[in-house]
Amino acid sequence: MNGVIFRETIKRSWRGALWWGLGLGLLAWVQIVAVPSVESIQQITEVMESMPPVMLQMFGASDMAFMATVEGYLALQIFAFLPLILAIYGAACGMNIVANEEERGIMDSLLSFPVTRTQIVREKALAYALLIVAVLVQVFIWIVIGLVMTPEIAAQVNVAEMGLATMGMIPITWIVMGFTALLTGLLRNRGLATTLIAVFVLASYFLNTLGSTTTGSILGTLRPLSYFSYFDSQAILQGGLGVAGMLVLTAATVIFVAGGMVGFQRRDVGV
Amino acid sequence: MTLHTPLIQTDLLTKVYGGRKKALDGLSLTIERGEIFGYLGPNGAGKTTTIRLLLDLIRPTRGSARVFGLPVITESKAIRARVGYLPAELNLWQRYTAQQVIDYAARARGLRDLSFANQLAARLEFDLSKKIKNYSTGNKRKLGLILALMHKPDLLILDEPSSGLDPLMQQTFNQLMVEARANGQTVFLSSHVLSEVQTICDRVGILRDGQLKAVERVDRLTHADFKWVTVQARAPISAEALSSVAGASLVTIDGTTARMRLSGDFDPLLRAISPYYVQDVRVQEPTLEEIFLTFYGGDPRDNAAVSDATAAKAGE
């Protein structure tokens, strides 16, 4: 690896990562500075308790006692929805690995350089994996800024665990990027790839949600197939970083990217 | 690679798209070191397909290709390091300036000295400071030429290089190609216009419907020179009047219009039609295919496509 594509990708995409980090960071920051009183959180929790379990799962709320705490409230407000938004960024990164340049006809020019197709996929995937980390580091910085601005909230929150929960979202964003790289490496049809990525994310989300409320059913059995099942922000905030889950997702990402390399290596480059 | 190894060698190279459309059909071609080879054919003949196969951008359905003696599929990186490529349609990163694109290409090629790229930009009167999205088609061609030439590659593969260049730049391009040959570089360029390439090419190959019809030295082709002449008179022209015109063949007369293939001088024809009040004389250069067919002893009238094209041109 001579790294020229890696460096060029970083150079071309860091501004986009900055904007994503800013947008998602502000979203998290707003949730912290706008935390209602503890009494209000408890009232919200009481209302939520009347909801069906499936809906609670969709909101990322399973442990109602924990939800009644400030930390639980933030887990719900920040970490339940960010993974879905980050899936969009992960897919966009994955599209930038092969599909976008191929569709714009730039791949012919890039492949006129002395680089291999596998090198293009490898170096770009590494660059975007790093940019995803950068986005989430920014999100955490905004969370810290929010906590510094609200000492009364900060007193009830473990910052280190918030950091771990934020970093826990790295592998679940990586896997969307990796899956996108796999599909766009295998398929020249960008539209079909986009559809399949959307199906992958939404199917994973609903499989996780429904599977966790119907333990013992087929959905419960299939739940480990959902990448969302490997990220449990509540568990992380309660002191349990799911290292195994993160490793599974990271390994799956590597396998997906490798599959994308093989697929792109074997097929015709479109114009 | 030895000195005798062909720079490009294809063996029954075939590309079929979608299981049906044969874009290239059994191409066996050899390009020698230090020559300028014109790869000619109408649009859709398979020129770009050939080039993309040589650069491993697409994979052959059957057959094989070697560049510098190396198989194009497994040694594509090593091959590209020594090739300068200009695609038929140059697409680049729209937000980059030309200078940024050149810098990127230089880094990818491990090229530190950009003085030759700057010389090329000066000769092509090309401003490197603009963003790609702001360049005209002609200027993008110039940038493409700089990118292809800047690292002084052993082999230049240029797909329709002169399309979009004005006549003055066409001359500069021709000069650059001649200089490249003088420096020992080999040029493989595609075109659909013979006149564009006949001044610089050593050999030309003609491709049609994915099949290589002929390969010949350009200087030998000039002996097959002829023109199509159409005479429009006020009164009907008699066949007898044109039967003895030296160099005239394939004569057809339709009332007041006579059409023929004329080799050699015009004087015999002008004398033969002098009794008539001539309203119009149209002279049309033969198409490349007609020249080839004549050269190889074929009859242009046997070729429906050629006849159609000729009729269409005569009607213009």
Coordinates of C-alpha atoms in Angstrom, one line a residue:
Chain A
M1 CA 0.0 0.0 0.0
N2 CA 1.5 3.3 -1.0
G3 CA -1.4 5.2 0.7
V4 CA -1.9 7.8 -2.0
I5 CA -5.6 6.9 -2.4
F6 CA -6.0 6.8 1.4
R7 CA -4.5 10.3 1.8
E8 CA -6.5 11.7 -1.2
T9 CA -9.7 10.3 0.3
I10 CA -9.1 11.9 3.6
K11 CA -8.2 15.2 1.9
R12 CA -11.4 15.1 -0.2
S13 CA -13.8 13.9 2.5
W14 CA -12.7 15.5 5.9
R15 CA -14.9 18.5 5.4
G16 CA -17.9 16.3 5.0
A17 CA -17.0 14.4 8.1
L18 CA -16.6 17.7 9.9
W19 CA -20.2 18.7 9.0
W20 CA -21.6 15.3 9.9
G21 CA -19.8 15.5 13.2
L22 CA -21.1 19.0 13.8
G23 CA -24.7 18.1 12.9
L24 CA -24.8 14.9 15.0
G25 CA -22.8 16.5 17.8
L26 CA -25.3 19.4 18.0
L27 CA -28.1 17.0 18.1
A28 CA -26.6 15.2 21.1
W29 CA -25.6 18.5 22.7
V30 CA -29.2 19.8 22.5
Q31 CA -30.5 16.6 24.2
I32 CA -28.2 17.3 27.1
V33 CA -28.7 21.0 27.6
A34 CA -32.4 20.5 27.2
V35 CA -32.8 17.7 29.7
P36 CA -36.0 18.2 31.7
S37 CA -36.0 17.9 35.5
V38 CA -35.7 14.5 37.1
E39 CA -39.4 14.7 38.0
S40 CA -40.3 15.3 34.4
I41 CA -38.1 12.4 33.3
Q42 CA -40.0 10.1 35.8
Q43 CA -43.3 11.4 34.4
I44 CA -42.2 10.6 30.9
T45 CA -41.1 7.2 32.0
E46 CA -44.5 6.5 33.6
V47 CA -46.2 7.4 30.3
M48 CA -43.8 5.2 28.4
E49 CA -44.5 2.3 30.7
S50 CA -48.1 2.2 29.3
M51 CA -46.7 1.6 25.8
P52 CA -46.5 -1.9 24.2
P53 CA -43.1 -3.5 24.7
V54 CA -42.5 -3.4 20.9
M55 CA -42.8 0.3 20.9
L56 CA -40.6 0.7 23.9
Q57 CA -38.0 -1.4 22.1
M58 CA -38.3 0.8 19.0
F59 CA -37.5 3.7 21.3
G60 CA -34.6 1.8 22.7
A61 CA -36.2 1.6 26.1
S62 CA -36.3 -1.8 27.9
D63 CA -35.2 -1.1 31.5
M64 CA -37.8 1.3 32.8
A65 CA -36.1 1.9 36.1
F66 CA -32.9 2.9 34.3
M67 CA -35.0 5.0 31.9
A68 CA -36.2 7.0 34.8
T69 CA -32.7 8.3 35.5
V70 CA -30.9 11.1 33.7
E71 CA -28.4 8.7 32.2
G72 CA -31.2 6.5 31.0
Y73 CA -33.1 9.4 29.5
L74 CA -29.9 10.4 27.6
A75 CA -29.4 6.9 26.4
L76 CA -32.9 7.0 25.0
Q77 CA -32.6 10.5 23.5
I78 CA -29.0 10.2 22.0
F79 CA -28.1 6.6 21.5
A80 CA -31.4 5.1 20.4
F81 CA -31.7 7.2 17.2
L82 CA -28.1 8.2 16.3
P83 CA -27.3 4.7 15.0
L84 CA -30.1 5.1 12.4
I85 CA -28.8 8.5 11.3
L86 CA -25.3 7.2 11.3
A87 CA -26.4 4.4 9.0
I88 CA -27.0 7.1 6.3
Y89 CA -23.4 8.3 6.8
G90 CA -22.0 4.8 6.7
A91 CA -23.9 4.1 3.5
A92 CA -22.7 7.4 2.0
C93 CA -19.1 6.5 2.9
G94 CA -19.6 3.0 1.4
M95 CA -20.9 4.5 -1.8
N96 CA -17.9 6.7 -2.1
I97 CA -15.6 3.7 -2.1
V98 CA -16.6 2.4 -5.6
A99 CA -20.1 3.4 -6.7
N100 CA -19.9 7.2 -6.9
E101 CA -16.7 7.4 -8.9
E102 CA -17.8 4.6 -11.1
E103 CA -21.1 6.2 -11.9
R104 CA -19.5 9.5 -12.7
G105 CA -17.0 7.8 -15.0
I106 CA -14.1 8.8 -12.8
M107 CA -13.1 5.3 -12.1
D108 CA -11.5 5.0 -15.6
S109 CA -9.3 7.9 -14.8
L110 CA -8.4 6.6 -11.4
L111 CA -7.6 3.2 -12.8
S112 CA -5.3 4.7 -15.4
F113 CA -2.9 5.3 -12.4
P114 CA -0.7 2.4 -11.4
V115 CA -3.2 1.2 -8.7
T116 CA -5.1 -2.0 -8.4
R117 CA -8.8 -2.3 -7.8
T118 CA -8.3 -4.0 -4.5
Q119 CA -6.0 -1.2 -3.5
I120 CA -8.7 1.4 -4.3
V121 CA -11.3 -0.5 -2.1
R122 CA -8.8 -1.2 0.7
E123 CA -7.4 2.4 1.0
K124 CA -10.8 4.1 0.6
A125 CA -12.4 1.8 3.2
L126 CA -9.6 2.5 5.7
A127 CA -10.0 6.2 5.1
Y128 CA -13.7 6.2 5.6
A129 CA -13.4 4.0 8.6
L130 CA -11.2 6.6 10.1
L131 CA -13.6 9.4 9.1
I132 CA -16.4 7.6 10.9
V133 CA -14.3 7.5 14.0
A134 CA -13.6 11.2 13.6
V135 CA -17.4 11.9 13.3
L136 CA -18.1 10.1 16.5
V137 CA -15.2 11.7 18.4
Q138 CA -16.8 15.0 17.5
V139 CA -20.2 13.8 18.8
F140 CA -18.5 12.9 22.0
I141 CA -16.8 16.3 22.2
W142 CA -20.2 17.9 21.9
I143 CA -21.6 15.6 24.6
V144 CA -18.8 16.7 26.9
I145 CA -19.4 20.4 26.0
G146 CA -23.1 19.8 26.9
L147 CA -22.2 18.2 30.2
V148 CA -19.7 21.0 31.1
M149 CA -22.5 23.5 30.4
T150 CA -24.9 21.6 32.7
P151 CA -23.1 20.6 35.9
E152 CA -26.2 19.4 37.5
I153 CA -26.7 16.8 34.7
A154 CA -23.0 16.0 34.6
A155 CA -23.2 15.1 38.3
Q156 CA -25.6 12.3 37.4
V157 CA -23.8 11.0 34.4
N158 CA -20.7 8.9 34.0
V159 CA -18.8 10.7 31.3
A160 CA -16.5 7.7 30.6
E161 CA -19.5 5.5 30.0
M162 CA -21.0 8.1 27.7
G163 CA -17.8 8.0 25.8
L164 CA -17.9 4.3 25.5
A165 CA -21.5 4.3 24.3
T166 CA -20.5 6.9 21.7
M167 CA -17.5 4.8 20.6
G168 CA -19.8 1.8 20.6
M169 CA -21.5 3.3 17.6
I170 CA -18.3 3.1 15.5
P171 CA -18.6 -0.6 14.6
I172 CA -22.4 -0.3 13.8
T173 CA -21.6 2.5 11.4
W174 CA -18.6 0.6 10.0
I175 CA -20.7 -2.4 9.2
V176 CA -23.1 -0.3 7.1
M177 CA -20.1 1.1 5.2
G178 CA -18.7 -2.4 4.8
F179 CA -22.0 -3.8 3.6
T180 CA -22.3 -1.0 1.1
A181 CA -18.8 -1.6 -0.1
L182 CA -19.7 -5.3 -0.6
L183 CA -22.8 -4.6 -2.6
T184 CA -21.2 -1.9 -4.8
G185 CA -18.2 -4.1 -5.3
L186 CA -20.3 -6.9 -6.5
L187 CA -23.0 -4.9 -8.4
R188 CA -22.7 -2.2 -11.1
N189 CA -26.3 -1.3 -10.5
R190 CA -26.1 1.5 -8.0
G191 CA -29.9 1.7 -7.6
L192 CA -30.2 -1.9 -6.7
A193 CA -27.3 -1.6 -4.3
T194 CA -29.0 1.4 -2.6
T195 CA -32.2 -0.5 -2.2
L196 CA -30.5 -3.5 -0.7
I197 CA -28.6 -1.3 1.7
A198 CA -31.9 0.3 2.9
V199 CA -33.4 -3.2 3.3
F200 CA -30.3 -4.3 5.3
V201 CA -30.5 -1.4 7.7
L202 CA -34.3 -1.4 8.2
A203 CA -34.6 -5.2 8.3
S204 CA -31.8 -5.2 11.0
Y205 CA -33.5 -2.5 12.9
F206 CA -36.9 -4.2 13.0
L207 CA -35.4 -7.7 13.5
N208 CA -33.6 -6.4 16.6
T209 CA -36.7 -4.5 17.9
L210 CA -39.2 -7.3 17.3
G211 CA -36.7 -10.1 18.2
S212 CA -36.0 -8.6 21.6
T213 CA -39.6 -8.5 22.6
T214 CA -40.5 -12.0 21.4
T215 CA -37.8 -14.2 23.0
G216 CA -38.2 -17.8 21.9
S217 CA -39.9 -17.0 18.6
I218 CA -38.2 -17.2 15.2
L219 CA -37.5 -13.5 15.3
G220 CA -35.8 -13.9 18.6
T221 CA -33.7 -16.7 17.2
L222 CA -32.8 -14.6 14.2
R223 CA -32.1 -11.5 16.2
P224 CA -28.3 -12.1 16.2
L225 CA -28.4 -11.5 12.5
S226 CA -29.3 -7.9 13.1
Y227 CA -26.3 -5.7 13.5
F228 CA -28.3 -3.5 15.9
S229 CA -28.4 -6.4 18.4
Y230 CA -24.7 -5.9 19.0
F231 CA -25.1 -2.4 20.2
D232 CA -26.9 -1.9 23.5
S233 CA -26.3 1.7 24.8
Q234 CA -28.2 1.0 28.0
A235 CA -26.0 -1.9 28.9
I236 CA -22.9 0.3 28.1
L237 CA -24.2 3.1 30.3
Q238 CA -24.8 0.6 33.0
G239 CA -21.2 -0.4 33.0
G240 CA -21.0 -3.1 30.4
L241 CA -19.2 -2.4 27.1
G242 CA -20.1 -5.1 24.7
V243 CA -16.6 -5.8 23.4
A244 CA -17.5 -9.1 21.9
G245 CA -20.3 -7.5 19.9
M246 CA -18.0 -4.7 18.7
L247 CA -15.5 -7.4 17.6
V248 CA -18.2 -9.3 15.8
L249 CA -19.2 -6.1 13.9
T250 CA -15.6 -5.2 13.1
A251 CA -14.9 -8.6 11.8
A252 CA -18.1 -8.6 9.7
T253 CA -17.0 -5.2 8.3
V254 CA -13.6 -6.6 7.3
I255 CA -15.3 -9.6 5.7
F256 CA -17.7 -7.3 3.8
V257 CA -15.0 -5.0 2.6
A258 CA -12.9 -8.0 1.5
G259 CA -15.9 -9.4 -0.4
G260 CA -16.3 -6.0 -2.0
M261 CA -12.7 -6.1 -3.1
V262 CA -13.1 -9.5 -4.6
G263 CA -16.3 -8.5 -6.4
F264 CA -14.9 -5.3 -7.8
Q265 CA -11.7 -7.2 -8.9
R266 CA -13.7 -9.7 -10.8
R267 CA -16.3 -7.6 -12.7
D268 CA -16.2 -5.0 -15.5
V269 CA -15.8 -1.4 -14.5
G270 CA -18.8 0.6 -15.7
V271 CA -18.7 3.9 -17.5
Chain B
M1 CA 10.3 -8.4 -22.1
T2 CA 12.8 -8.6 -25.0
L3 CA 13.3 -6.1 -27.8
H4 CA 11.3 -8.4 -30.0
T5 CA 8.3 -8.8 -27.7
P6 CA 5.4 -6.9 -29.3
L7 CA 4.2 -4.0 -27.2
I8 CA 0.6 -5.0 -27.5
Q9 CA -0.5 -8.5 -28.6
T10 CA -4.1 -9.8 -28.5
D11 CA -5.1 -13.3 -29.3
L12 CA -8.7 -13.9 -30.4
L13 CA -9.8 -11.2 -27.9
T14 CA -13.6 -11.2 -27.7
K15 CA -16.0 -9.3 -25.6
V16 CA -19.7 -10.1 -25.4
Y17 CA -22.0 -7.8 -23.4
G18 CA -25.1 -9.1 -21.8
G19 CA -24.6 -12.6 -23.3
R20 CA -25.6 -11.4 -26.8
K21 CA -24.0 -8.2 -28.1
K22 CA -20.6 -9.0 -29.5
A23 CA -18.7 -5.8 -29.0
L24 CA -15.4 -7.3 -30.1
D25 CA -15.0 -10.5 -32.1
G26 CA -11.8 -12.5 -32.1
L27 CA -9.3 -9.6 -32.3
S28 CA -5.8 -10.7 -33.0
L29 CA -3.5 -7.7 -33.3
T30 CA 0.1 -7.0 -32.8
I31 CA 1.6 -3.5 -32.2
E32 CA 5.3 -3.1 -32.4
R33 CA 7.5 -0.9 -30.3
G34 CA 8.0 2.7 -31.5
E35 CA 5.2 2.9 -33.9
I36 CA 2.1 5.1 -34.1
F37 CA -0.8 2.8 -34.7
G38 CA -4.2 4.3 -35.8
Y39 CA -7.1 2.2 -34.7
L40 CA -10.0 3.2 -36.9
G41 CA -13.6 2.5 -37.2
P42 CA -17.0 4.0 -37.0
N43 CA -18.7 4.7 -33.6
G44 CA -19.7 1.4 -32.0
A45 CA -17.1 -0.6 -33.9
G46 CA -15.4 -1.8 -30.7
K47 CA -12.5 0.6 -30.5
T48 CA -13.2 1.7 -26.9
T49 CA -14.0 -1.9 -25.9
T50 CA -10.5 -2.9 -27.1
I51 CA -8.8 -0.1 -25.2
R52 CA -10.7 -0.9 -22.0
L53 CA -9.8 -4.5 -22.4
L54 CA -6.1 -3.6 -22.8
L55 CA -6.3 -1.5 -19.6
D56 CA -8.1 -4.3 -17.7
L57 CA -11.1 -2.0 -17.1
I58 CA -13.3 -4.8 -18.5
R59 CA -12.6 -8.5 -18.8
P60 CA -12.6 -10.5 -22.0
T61 CA -15.3 -13.1 -22.7
R62 CA -12.7 -15.1 -24.6
G63 CA -9.1 -14.7 -25.8
S64 CA -6.3 -12.9 -24.1
A65 CA -4.2 -9.7 -24.3
R66 CA -0.6 -8.8 -23.4
V67 CA 1.0 -5.4 -23.0
F68 CA 4.8 -5.2 -22.7
G69 CA 4.6 -9.0 -22.8
L70 CA 2.6 -9.0 -19.6
P71 CA -0.9 -10.5 -19.2
V72 CA -3.3 -7.5 -18.8
I73 CA -5.5 -9.1 -16.1
T74 CA -2.8 -10.2 -13.6
E75 CA -0.2 -7.5 -14.3
S76 CA -2.5 -4.5 -14.8
K77 CA -0.7 -2.3 -12.1
A78 CA 2.7 -2.9 -13.7
I79 CA 1.3 -2.2 -17.1
R80 CA -0.5 1.0 -16.1
A81 CA 2.7 2.3 -14.5
R82 CA 4.1 2.4 -18.1
V83 CA 1.0 3.5 -19.9
G84 CA -0.5 6.9 -20.5
Y85 CA -4.2 6.7 -21.1
L86 CA -6.7 9.2 -22.4
P87 CA -10.3 7.9 -22.2
A88 CA -12.8 8.8 -24.9
E89 CA -14.7 10.8 -22.3
L90 CA -12.6 12.2 -19.6
N91 CA -14.4 12.5 -16.3
L92 CA -12.6 13.9 -13.3
W93 CA -13.2 15.2 -9.8
Q94 CA -15.3 18.3 -10.5
R95 CA -14.2 20.3 -7.5
Y96 CA -10.5 19.8 -8.2
T97 CA -8.5 22.2 -10.2
A98 CA -6.5 20.8 -13.1
Q99 CA -3.3 21.4 -11.1
Q100 CA -4.7 19.3 -8.2
V101 CA -5.6 16.5 -10.6
I102 CA -2.1 16.6 -12.0
D103 CA -0.6 16.6 -8.5
Y104 CA -2.7 13.6 -7.6
A105 CA -1.7 11.7 -10.8
A106 CA 2.0 12.6 -10.1
R107 CA 1.7 11.3 -6.5
A108 CA 0.0 8.1 -7.7
R109 CA 2.8 7.6 -10.2
G110 CA 5.6 8.6 -7.8
L111 CA 6.5 11.4 -10.1
R112 CA 8.3 14.3 -8.5
D113 CA 9.3 16.4 -11.4
L114 CA 6.3 18.2 -13.0
S115 CA 8.4 20.3 -15.4
F116 CA 7.3 18.2 -18.4
A117 CA 3.6 18.5 -17.4
N118 CA 4.0 22.3 -17.2
Q119 CA 5.7 22.3 -20.6
L120 CA 2.8 20.4 -22.0
A121 CA 0.3 22.8 -20.5
A122 CA 2.3 25.7 -22.0
R123 CA 2.3 24.1 -25.5
L124 CA -1.3 23.3 -25.3
E125 CA -2.1 26.8 -24.0
F126 CA -3.9 25.3 -21.1
D127 CA -4.6 27.1 -17.8
L128 CA -4.1 24.7 -14.9
S129 CA -5.8 26.9 -12.3
K130 CA -9.5 26.4 -13.0
K131 CA -11.7 23.8 -11.5
I132 CA -12.6 20.8 -13.7
K133 CA -16.3 21.8 -13.8
N134 CA -15.4 25.1 -15.5
Y135 CA -13.5 23.6 -18.4
S136 CA -14.9 23.2 -21.9
T137 CA -14.8 19.8 -23.7
G138 CA -11.7 20.9 -25.7
N139 CA -9.9 22.0 -22.6
K140 CA -10.7 18.7 -20.8
R141 CA -9.1 16.9 -23.8
K142 CA -6.0 19.0 -23.3
L143 CA -5.9 18.1 -19.6
G144 CA -6.4 14.5 -20.6
L145 CA -3.4 14.7 -22.9
I146 CA -1.2 16.2 -20.2
L147 CA -2.2 13.4 -17.8
A148 CA -1.5 10.8 -20.4
L149 CA 1.9 12.3 -21.5
M150 CA 3.3 13.8 -18.3
H151 CA 5.2 10.7 -17.0
K152 CA 6.7 10.0 -20.5
P153 CA 5.1 6.5 -20.6
D154 CA 6.4 3.7 -22.9
L155 CA 3.0 3.3 -24.4
L156 CA 0.3 5.9 -25.0
I157 CA -3.3 4.6 -25.4
L158 CA -5.4 7.4 -26.6
D159 CA -9.1 7.1 -27.3
E160 CA -10.3 9.6 -29.9
P161 CA -7.6 12.0 -28.7
S162 CA -8.2 14.8 -31.2
S163 CA -12.0 15.1 -30.8
G164 CA -12.7 18.5 -29.4
L165 CA -9.3 20.0 -30.4
D166 CA -9.3 23.0 -32.7
P167 CA -7.1 22.8 -35.9
L168 CA -4.2 24.6 -34.3
M169 CA -4.2 22.3 -31.3
Q170 CA -4.6 19.3 -33.6
Q171 CA -1.3 20.3 -35.2
T172 CA 0.3 20.6 -31.7
F173 CA -1.1 17.2 -30.9
N174 CA 0.3 15.7 -34.1
Q175 CA 3.7 17.2 -33.2
L176 CA 3.6 15.7 -29.7
M177 CA 2.9 12.3 -31.2
V178 CA 5.7 12.5 -33.6
E179 CA 8.0 13.6 -30.7
A180 CA 6.8 10.7 -28.6
R181 CA 7.7 8.3 -31.4
A182 CA 11.1 9.9 -31.8
N183 CA 11.6 9.3 -28.1
G184 CA 10.9 5.6 -28.5
Q185 CA 7.4 5.7 -27.2
T186 CA 4.6 3.7 -28.8
V187 CA 1.3 5.2 -29.6
F188 CA -2.0 3.4 -30.0
L189 CA -4.7 5.8 -30.9
S190 CA -8.3 5.4 -32.0
S191 CA -10.2 7.6 -34.3
H192 CA -13.1 7.4 -36.7
V193 CA -11.6 9.9 -39.2
L194 CA -8.8 8.7 -41.4
S195 CA -7.6 12.2 -42.3
E196 CA -7.0 12.9 -38.6
V197 CA -4.5 10.1 -38.2
Q198 CA -3.1 9.5 -41.7
T199 CA -0.5 12.2 -41.3
I200 CA 1.1 10.7 -38.1
C201 CA 0.3 7.0 -38.1
D202 CA 2.7 4.4 -39.4
R203 CA 0.0 1.8 -39.6
V204 CA -3.7 1.7 -39.3
G205 CA -6.1 -1.0 -38.5
I206 CA -9.8 -0.8 -39.4
L207 CA -12.4 -2.2 -37.1
R208 CA -16.0 -2.8 -38.0
D209 CA -18.8 -4.5 -36.1
G210 CA -16.2 -5.7 -33.6
Q211 CA -14.0 -7.4 -36.3
L212 CA -10.6 -6.3 -37.5
K213 CA -11.1 -5.9 -41.2
A214 CA -7.5 -5.0 -42.2
V215 CA -4.2 -3.7 -40.9
E216 CA -2.0 -1.8 -43.4
R217 CA 0.8 0.7 -43.6
V218 CA -0.5 4.2 -44.2
D219 CA 1.9 4.9 -47.1
R220 CA 0.7 1.8 -49.0
L221 CA -2.9 2.9 -48.7
T222 CA -2.3 6.1 -50.6
H223 CA -2.0 4.1 -53.8
A224 CA -5.6 3.1 -53.5
D225 CA -6.7 6.7 -53.8
F226 CA -9.9 7.6 -55.7
K227 CA -12.9 9.9 -55.4
W228 CA -16.6 9.7 -55.9
V229 CA -17.8 12.2 -58.5
T230 CA -21.4 13.2 -59.2
V231 CA -22.2 15.3 -62.2
Q232 CA -25.5 17.2 -62.5
A233 CA -26.3 18.3 -66.0
R234 CA -29.3 20.3 -67.4
A235 CA -30.0 17.6 -70.1
P236 CA -29.9 13.8 -69.8
I237 CA -26.4 12.4 -69.9
S238 CA -25.7 9.6 -72.3
A239 CA -23.8 6.5 -71.1
E240 CA -21.8 6.6 -74.3
A241 CA -20.3 10.0 -73.4
L242 CA -18.8 8.6 -70.2
S243 CA -17.9 5.1 -71.3
S244 CA -14.5 6.1 -72.5
V245 CA -13.4 8.3 -69.5
A246 CA -10.1 7.1 -68.3
G247 CA -10.1 6.2 -64.6
A248 CA -13.9 6.1 -64.4
S249 CA -15.6 3.0 -63.0
L250 CA -18.8 2.0 -61.4
V251 CA -20.6 4.6 -63.5
T252 CA -24.4 5.0 -62.9
I253 CA -26.6 7.4 -64.8
D254 CA -30.0 8.5 -63.6
G255 CA -31.3 11.0 -66.2
T256 CA -29.4 14.2 -65.8
T257 CA -27.2 12.8 -62.9
A258 CA -24.1 10.7 -63.4
R259 CA -22.1 9.2 -60.6
M260 CA -18.8 7.4 -60.8
R261 CA -15.7 6.3 -59.1
L262 CA -12.8 8.3 -60.5
S263 CA -9.1 7.4 -60.2
G264 CA -6.4 9.6 -61.5
D265 CA -6.8 12.9 -63.3
F266 CA -10.0 14.9 -63.7
D267 CA -9.3 16.1 -67.2
P268 CA -10.7 13.1 -69.2
L269 CA -14.0 13.5 -67.3
L270 CA -14.1 17.3 -67.8
R271 CA -13.6 16.8 -71.6
A272 CA -16.3 14.1 -71.7
I273 CA -18.9 16.3 -70.1
S274 CA -17.9 19.5 -71.9
P275 CA -20.8 19.2 -74.4
Y276 CA -23.3 19.3 -71.6
Y277 CA -24.5 22.3 -69.6
V278 CA -23.1 21.2 -66.2
Q279 CA -25.1 22.6 -63.2
D280 CA -23.0 21.0 -60.5
V281 CA -20.1 18.7 -59.9
R282 CA -19.6 17.2 -56.5
V283 CA -16.4 15.4 -55.5
Q284 CA -16.5 13.2 -52.4
E285 CA -13.5 11.6 -50.7
P286 CA -13.8 7.9 -50.3
T287 CA -14.5 6.6 -46.8
L288 CA -11.8 4.7 -45.0
E289 CA -13.6 1.4 -45.6
E290 CA -13.9 2.1 -49.3
I291 CA -10.1 2.7 -49.5
F292 CA -9.5 -0.6 -47.6
L293 CA -11.9 -2.5 -49.8
T294 CA -10.3 -1.1 -52.9
F295 CA -6.8 -1.9 -51.5
Y296 CA -7.8 -5.4 -50.8
G297 CA -9.6 -5.9 -54.2
G298 CA -13.1 -5.6 -52.9
D299 CA -16.0 -3.8 -54.7
P300 CA -17.5 -1.0 -52.6
R301 CA -20.9 -1.8 -54.2
D302 CA -20.8 -5.1 -52.5
N303 CA -20.9 -3.4 -49.2
A304 CA -24.3 -2.3 -48.2
A305 CA -23.2 -0.2 -45.3
V306 CA -20.6 1.5 -47.4
S307 CA -23.0 2.2 -50.1
D308 CA -25.5 3.6 -47.7
A309 CA -22.9 5.8 -46.1
T310 CA -21.8 7.0 -49.5
A311 CA -25.3 7.7 -50.7
A312 CA -25.9 9.6 -47.5
K313 CA -22.8 11.7 -47.9
A314 CA -23.5 12.4 -51.6
G315 CA -26.9 13.7 -50.6
E316 CA -25.4 16.1 -48.1

